[in-house]
């Protein structure tokens, strides 16, 4: 398959939101939480990387949210694309999706690890008002709270959704949560062990959250994770 870039915009320093269209299929069907794989030839070698879809299914279009890894191979290339440019892709892939039957869930993300949760929450909150969803989203600075307005709006509209942004390097005016996502997990979970916990981001955070949950007696099948590295 081929994805054509339609639009791109910067949503935080070094982070862009991309709108792509699948060129050679009448529609692009996927389950919110899944990812696509992009390939490009970089310095003569094909490089393939995975990217979580940040949008809910809509015809042939899908959206991504990317961080530019300065020393990286594929992400700087993707940042150099202009509308109209095309990239070979495969997908959708992955099983980082809400389990059936859906249960009360805590979603833990750092940085661009928020991407699958934007798609999953926009989708589930439209049709499920009986389960509780809590999103703990950790970043360093307030200006890198990706999609903050959208999550705040979802929390206003849906009584069963709690949005807990937390900053590890807050400015003097920040009134919200502070520190790493791990510090807010106990409050989100309390003494319940019948919730599913979804974790997405870089390995160090994901592994640390998994270790803590296991130590607290969580069943393995309730800890669902996607590691970006
Ligand atoms: C299932 C899956 C879904 C993913 N979804 C996304 C996504 O939605 N958005 C996204 O930006 N990336 C995502 N990634 C990471 C992505 O695949 C690439 O690893 C990333 O773009 C770096 O690739 P690169 O070739 O530029 O860097 P490489 O040359 O591969 O360098 C890798 C270095 O970049 C670091 N790194 C990887 N991803 C990130 C990141 N997001 N932020 C900061 N540092 C990172 C790694 O720790 C490693 O040190 C996902 C990875 C997986 C496995």
Short mmCIF file of C-alpha atoms and ligand atoms in Angstrom, two decimals:
data_model
loop_
_atom_site.label_atom_id
_atom_site.label_comp_id
_atom_site.label_asym_id
_atom_site.label_seq_id
_atom_site.Cartn_x
_atom_site.Cartn_y
_atom_site.Cartn_z
CA UNK A 1 0.00 0.00 0.00
CA UNK A 2 0.97 3.62 -0.41
CA UNK A 3 0.11 6.50 1.92
CA UNK A 4 -0.06 10.04 0.51
CA UNK A 5 0.55 12.93 2.89
CA UNK A 6 -2.36 15.37 2.74
CA UNK A 7 -1.61 17.75 5.63
CA UNK A 8 0.88 18.23 8.42
CA UNK A 9 0.96 20.64 11.37
CA UNK A 10 3.18 21.20 14.37
CA UNK A 11 1.32 20.54 17.63
CA UNK A 12 4.24 20.98 20.07
CA UNK A 13 7.96 21.67 19.75
CA UNK A 14 9.36 18.81 17.62
CA UNK A 15 6.01 17.01 17.39
CA UNK A 16 3.79 16.95 14.31
CA UNK A 17 0.31 15.69 13.49
CA UNK A 18 0.10 14.11 10.00
CA UNK A 19 -2.95 13.38 7.86
CA UNK A 20 -2.42 10.59 5.31
CA UNK A 21 -4.65 8.97 2.71
CA UNK A 22 -4.28 5.38 1.52
CA UNK A 23 -3.89 5.60 -2.24
CA UNK A 24 -4.58 2.11 -3.50
CA UNK A 25 -7.61 0.90 -1.54
CA UNK A 26 -11.20 2.14 -1.36
CA UNK A 27 -11.07 2.32 2.45
CA UNK A 28 -8.66 1.79 5.31
CA UNK A 29 -10.24 -0.23 8.11
CA UNK A 30 -8.56 -0.70 11.50
CA UNK A 31 -9.36 -0.99 15.17
CA UNK A 32 -8.45 2.10 17.25
CA UNK A 33 -5.13 1.38 18.97
CA UNK A 34 -3.53 -0.35 15.96
CA UNK A 35 -0.50 0.93 14.06
CA UNK A 36 0.88 1.16 10.52
CA UNK A 37 4.41 0.44 9.30
CA UNK A 38 6.16 2.93 7.02
CA UNK A 39 9.23 2.13 4.94
CA UNK A 40 11.68 4.41 3.17
CA UNK A 41 15.13 4.02 1.73
CA UNK A 42 17.58 5.92 3.95
CA UNK A 43 21.23 6.04 2.84
CA UNK A 44 20.61 3.11 0.50
CA UNK A 45 18.94 0.80 3.05
CA UNK A 46 15.22 0.22 3.56
CA UNK A 47 14.14 1.38 7.02
CA UNK A 48 10.78 0.34 8.46
CA UNK A 49 9.19 1.86 11.56
CA UNK A 50 5.81 1.47 13.29
CA UNK A 51 3.45 4.39 14.01
CA UNK A 52 0.27 4.21 16.10
CA UNK A 53 -2.80 5.62 14.41
CA UNK A 54 -4.02 8.64 16.33
CA UNK A 55 -7.42 8.95 14.60
CA UNK A 56 -10.62 6.90 14.45
CA UNK A 57 -11.43 5.12 11.16
CA UNK A 58 -12.62 7.46 8.40
CA UNK A 59 -12.68 6.31 4.77
CA UNK A 60 -9.19 6.17 3.28
CA UNK A 61 -7.64 8.63 5.76
CA UNK A 62 -5.68 8.11 8.93
CA UNK A 63 -3.64 10.40 11.19
CA UNK A 64 -0.33 10.00 13.00
CA UNK A 65 1.52 11.91 15.69
CA UNK A 66 5.29 11.86 15.44
CA UNK A 67 8.22 12.98 17.44
CA UNK A 68 11.33 13.81 15.41
CA UNK A 69 14.19 11.75 16.88
CA UNK A 70 17.08 14.04 15.91
CA UNK A 71 19.66 11.26 15.50
CA UNK A 72 17.03 8.84 14.17
CA UNK A 73 16.70 7.33 10.71
CA UNK A 74 13.06 7.40 9.63
CA UNK A 75 11.45 10.12 11.73
CA UNK A 76 13.62 12.98 10.29
CA UNK A 77 12.74 11.71 6.80
CA UNK A 78 9.01 11.74 7.63
CA UNK A 79 9.41 15.29 8.97
CA UNK A 80 10.87 16.31 5.59
CA UNK A 81 7.78 15.15 3.66
CA UNK A 82 5.56 17.71 1.94
CA UNK A 83 1.84 17.36 1.14
CA UNK A 84 1.51 15.17 -1.97
CA UNK A 85 4.55 13.01 -1.08
CA UNK A 86 3.98 9.25 -0.83
CA UNK A 87 5.35 6.57 1.53
CA UNK A 88 5.10 2.77 1.19
CA UNK A 89 3.17 1.32 4.11
CA UNK A 90 1.64 -1.86 5.50
CA UNK A 91 -1.04 -2.41 8.11
CA UNK A 92 -3.04 -2.15 10.15
CA UNK A 93 -1.10 -4.16 12.72
CA UNK A 94 -1.15 -4.89 16.42
CA UNK A 95 -3.34 -5.99 19.29
CA UNK A 96 -3.11 -2.89 21.51
CA UNK A 97 -6.89 -2.46 21.55
CA UNK A 98 -9.65 -2.61 24.15
CA UNK A 99 -10.36 -6.19 25.16
CA UNK A 100 -13.90 -7.59 24.84
CA UNK A 101 -15.82 -7.35 27.05
CA UNK A 102 -14.61 -3.84 27.84
CA UNK A 103 -13.74 -3.25 31.51
CA UNK A 104 -12.91 -0.20 33.60
CA UNK A 105 -9.48 0.86 32.36
CA UNK A 106 -6.52 3.00 33.33
CA UNK A 107 -4.49 4.27 30.36
CA UNK A 108 -0.91 5.36 31.00
CA UNK A 109 1.10 7.29 28.39
CA UNK A 110 4.19 9.42 28.11
CA UNK A 111 5.06 11.65 25.14
CA UNK A 112 3.89 10.40 21.75
CA UNK A 113 2.73 7.24 23.54
CA UNK A 114 -0.53 9.17 23.76
CA UNK A 115 -1.22 8.40 20.05
CA UNK A 116 -3.19 5.12 20.32
CA UNK A 117 -5.12 6.41 23.34
CA UNK A 118 -6.48 9.38 21.40
CA UNK A 119 -8.00 6.98 18.87
CA UNK A 120 -9.17 4.45 21.49
CA UNK A 121 -10.80 7.02 23.78
CA UNK A 122 -12.52 9.00 21.01
CA UNK A 123 -14.00 5.74 19.81
CA UNK A 124 -15.00 4.09 23.09
CA UNK A 125 -16.44 7.17 24.79
CA UNK A 126 -18.93 7.59 21.95
CA UNK A 127 -20.51 4.26 22.75
CA UNK A 128 -19.65 3.29 26.33
CA UNK A 129 -20.91 5.32 29.28
CA UNK A 130 -20.94 2.46 31.76
CA UNK A 131 -17.21 1.90 32.23
CA UNK A 132 -14.72 4.23 33.86
CA UNK A 133 -11.64 5.34 31.86
CA UNK A 134 -8.74 7.22 33.43
CA UNK A 135 -5.94 8.64 31.28
CA UNK A 136 -2.67 9.43 33.08
CA UNK A 137 -0.54 11.41 30.61
CA UNK A 138 3.00 12.36 31.54
CA UNK A 139 5.22 14.86 29.77
CA UNK A 140 7.96 17.21 30.88
CA UNK A 141 6.52 20.62 30.04
CA UNK A 142 3.01 22.04 29.80
CA UNK A 143 3.44 22.97 26.10
CA UNK A 144 4.09 19.30 25.24
CA UNK A 145 0.73 18.07 26.59
CA UNK A 146 -0.38 16.77 23.20
CA UNK A 147 -4.10 17.06 22.39
CA UNK A 148 -4.74 18.60 25.82
CA UNK A 149 -7.80 20.60 24.68
CA UNK A 150 -9.35 17.51 23.15
CA UNK A 151 -8.89 15.38 26.27
CA UNK A 152 -10.22 18.18 28.48
CA UNK A 153 -13.26 18.43 26.21
CA UNK A 154 -13.80 14.65 26.38
CA UNK A 155 -13.60 14.82 30.18
CA UNK A 156 -16.20 17.65 30.26
CA UNK A 157 -18.55 15.70 28.01
CA UNK A 158 -18.17 12.21 29.51
CA UNK A 159 -18.63 11.69 33.24
CA UNK A 160 -16.94 8.27 32.90
CA UNK A 161 -13.63 9.76 31.68
CA UNK A 162 -10.93 11.30 33.87
CA UNK A 163 -7.97 13.14 32.30
CA UNK A 164 -4.94 13.37 34.58
CA UNK A 165 -2.05 15.21 32.90
CA UNK A 166 1.14 15.29 34.94
CA UNK A 167 4.29 17.34 34.36
CA UNK A 168 7.77 16.32 35.44
CA UNK A 169 9.08 19.87 34.87
CA UNK A 170 6.12 22.15 35.62
CA UNK A 171 6.33 25.91 35.30
CA UNK A 172 5.51 28.15 38.29
CA UNK A 173 1.88 28.61 37.17
CA UNK A 174 1.02 24.91 36.79
CA UNK A 175 -1.76 23.95 39.22
CA UNK A 176 -2.14 20.32 38.13
CA UNK A 177 -0.43 17.04 38.90
CA UNK A 178 3.34 16.83 39.13
CA UNK A 179 5.93 14.12 38.74
CA UNK A 180 5.98 10.92 36.73
CA UNK A 181 2.97 8.85 35.68
CA UNK A 182 4.00 6.11 38.14
CA UNK A 183 3.32 8.39 41.10
CA UNK A 184 -0.36 8.73 40.14
CA UNK A 185 -1.09 5.07 39.45
CA UNK A 186 -1.96 4.10 43.05
CA UNK A 187 -4.62 6.82 43.21
CA UNK A 188 -6.09 5.78 39.84
CA UNK A 189 -6.29 2.12 40.78
CA UNK A 190 -6.91 2.20 44.53
CA UNK A 191 -7.31 -1.33 45.86
CA UNK A 192 -9.01 -2.62 42.72
CA UNK A 193 -7.39 -5.43 40.76
CA UNK A 194 -10.29 -5.87 38.32
CA UNK A 195 -9.32 -3.03 35.98
CA UNK A 196 -7.29 -3.28 32.79
CA UNK A 197 -4.18 -1.12 32.57
CA UNK A 198 -2.96 -0.04 29.13
CA UNK A 199 0.56 1.40 28.95
CA UNK A 200 2.21 3.09 25.95
CA UNK A 201 5.54 4.86 25.53
CA UNK A 202 9.23 4.22 25.75
CA UNK A 203 10.54 0.97 27.24
CA UNK A 204 11.89 2.40 30.53
CA UNK A 205 8.49 3.78 31.58
CA UNK A 206 6.50 0.79 30.31
CA UNK A 207 8.73 -1.73 32.10
CA UNK A 208 8.67 0.25 35.33
CA UNK A 209 4.86 0.50 35.35
CA UNK A 210 4.55 -3.23 34.58
CA UNK A 211 6.91 -4.13 37.41
CA UNK A 212 4.96 -2.01 39.87
CA UNK A 213 1.61 -3.47 38.79
CA UNK A 214 2.87 -7.04 39.06
CA UNK A 215 4.25 -6.30 42.53
CA UNK A 216 0.80 -5.04 43.48
CA UNK A 217 -0.77 -8.34 42.46
CA UNK A 218 -2.11 -7.46 39.02
CA UNK A 219 -2.82 -10.39 36.72
CA UNK A 220 -0.56 -10.42 33.68
CA UNK A 221 -3.50 -10.41 31.26
CA UNK A 222 -4.75 -7.11 32.71
CA UNK A 223 -1.48 -5.33 31.87
CA UNK A 224 -1.57 -4.50 28.17
CA UNK A 225 1.32 -2.53 26.72
CA UNK A 226 2.97 -1.12 23.61
CA UNK A 227 6.67 -0.24 23.70
CA UNK A 228 7.98 2.30 21.21
CA UNK A 229 11.64 1.22 21.51
C1 LIG B 1 4.05 -0.29 17.78
C2 LIG B 1 4.82 1.02 17.73
C3 LIG B 1 4.14 2.20 17.56
C4 LIG B 1 4.84 3.40 17.50
N1 LIG B 1 4.14 4.56 17.36
C5 LIG B 1 4.81 5.75 17.35
C6 LIG B 1 4.07 6.98 17.26
O1 LIG B 1 2.83 6.99 17.19
N2 LIG B 1 4.78 8.14 17.23
C7 LIG B 1 6.15 8.16 17.32
O2 LIG B 1 6.73 9.26 17.31
N3 LIG B 1 6.86 7.01 17.41
C8 LIG B 1 6.22 5.82 17.42
N4 LIG B 1 6.93 4.63 17.48
C9 LIG B 1 8.40 4.71 17.42
C10 LIG B 1 8.82 4.67 15.94
O3 LIG B 1 8.55 3.41 15.40
C11 LIG B 1 10.32 4.94 15.75
O4 LIG B 1 11.04 4.14 16.64
C12 LIG B 1 10.69 6.39 15.97
O5 LIG B 1 10.05 7.24 15.00
C13 LIG B 1 12.22 6.57 15.83
O6 LIG B 1 12.60 6.06 14.59
P1 LIG B 1 13.90 6.60 13.87
O7 LIG B 1 14.21 5.69 12.72
O8 LIG B 1 13.77 8.06 13.57
O9 LIG B 1 14.99 6.46 15.00
P2 LIG B 1 15.98 5.25 15.25
O10 LIG B 1 17.16 5.37 14.37
O11 LIG B 1 15.24 3.97 15.22
O12 LIG B 1 16.41 5.61 16.74
C14 LIG B 1 15.72 5.02 17.79
C15 LIG B 1 15.89 5.87 19.02
O13 LIG B 1 14.75 6.70 19.12
C16 LIG B 1 14.13 6.53 20.38
N5 LIG B 1 12.68 6.68 20.14
C17 LIG B 1 11.84 5.83 19.46
N6 LIG B 1 10.60 6.34 19.42
C18 LIG B 1 10.63 7.52 20.05
C19 LIG B 1 9.67 8.51 20.31
N7 LIG B 1 8.40 8.39 19.89
N8 LIG B 1 10.04 9.59 21.02
C20 LIG B 1 11.32 9.74 21.43
N9 LIG B 1 12.30 8.84 21.22
C21 LIG B 1 11.95 7.74 20.53
C22 LIG B 1 14.54 5.14 20.84
O14 LIG B 1 14.60 5.06 22.23
C23 LIG B 1 15.92 5.00 20.24
O15 LIG B 1 16.87 5.49 21.13
C24 LIG B 1 6.26 3.42 17.58
C25 LIG B 1 6.93 2.21 17.75
C26 LIG B 1 6.24 1.03 17.83
C27 LIG B 1 7.00 -0.27 18.01
#
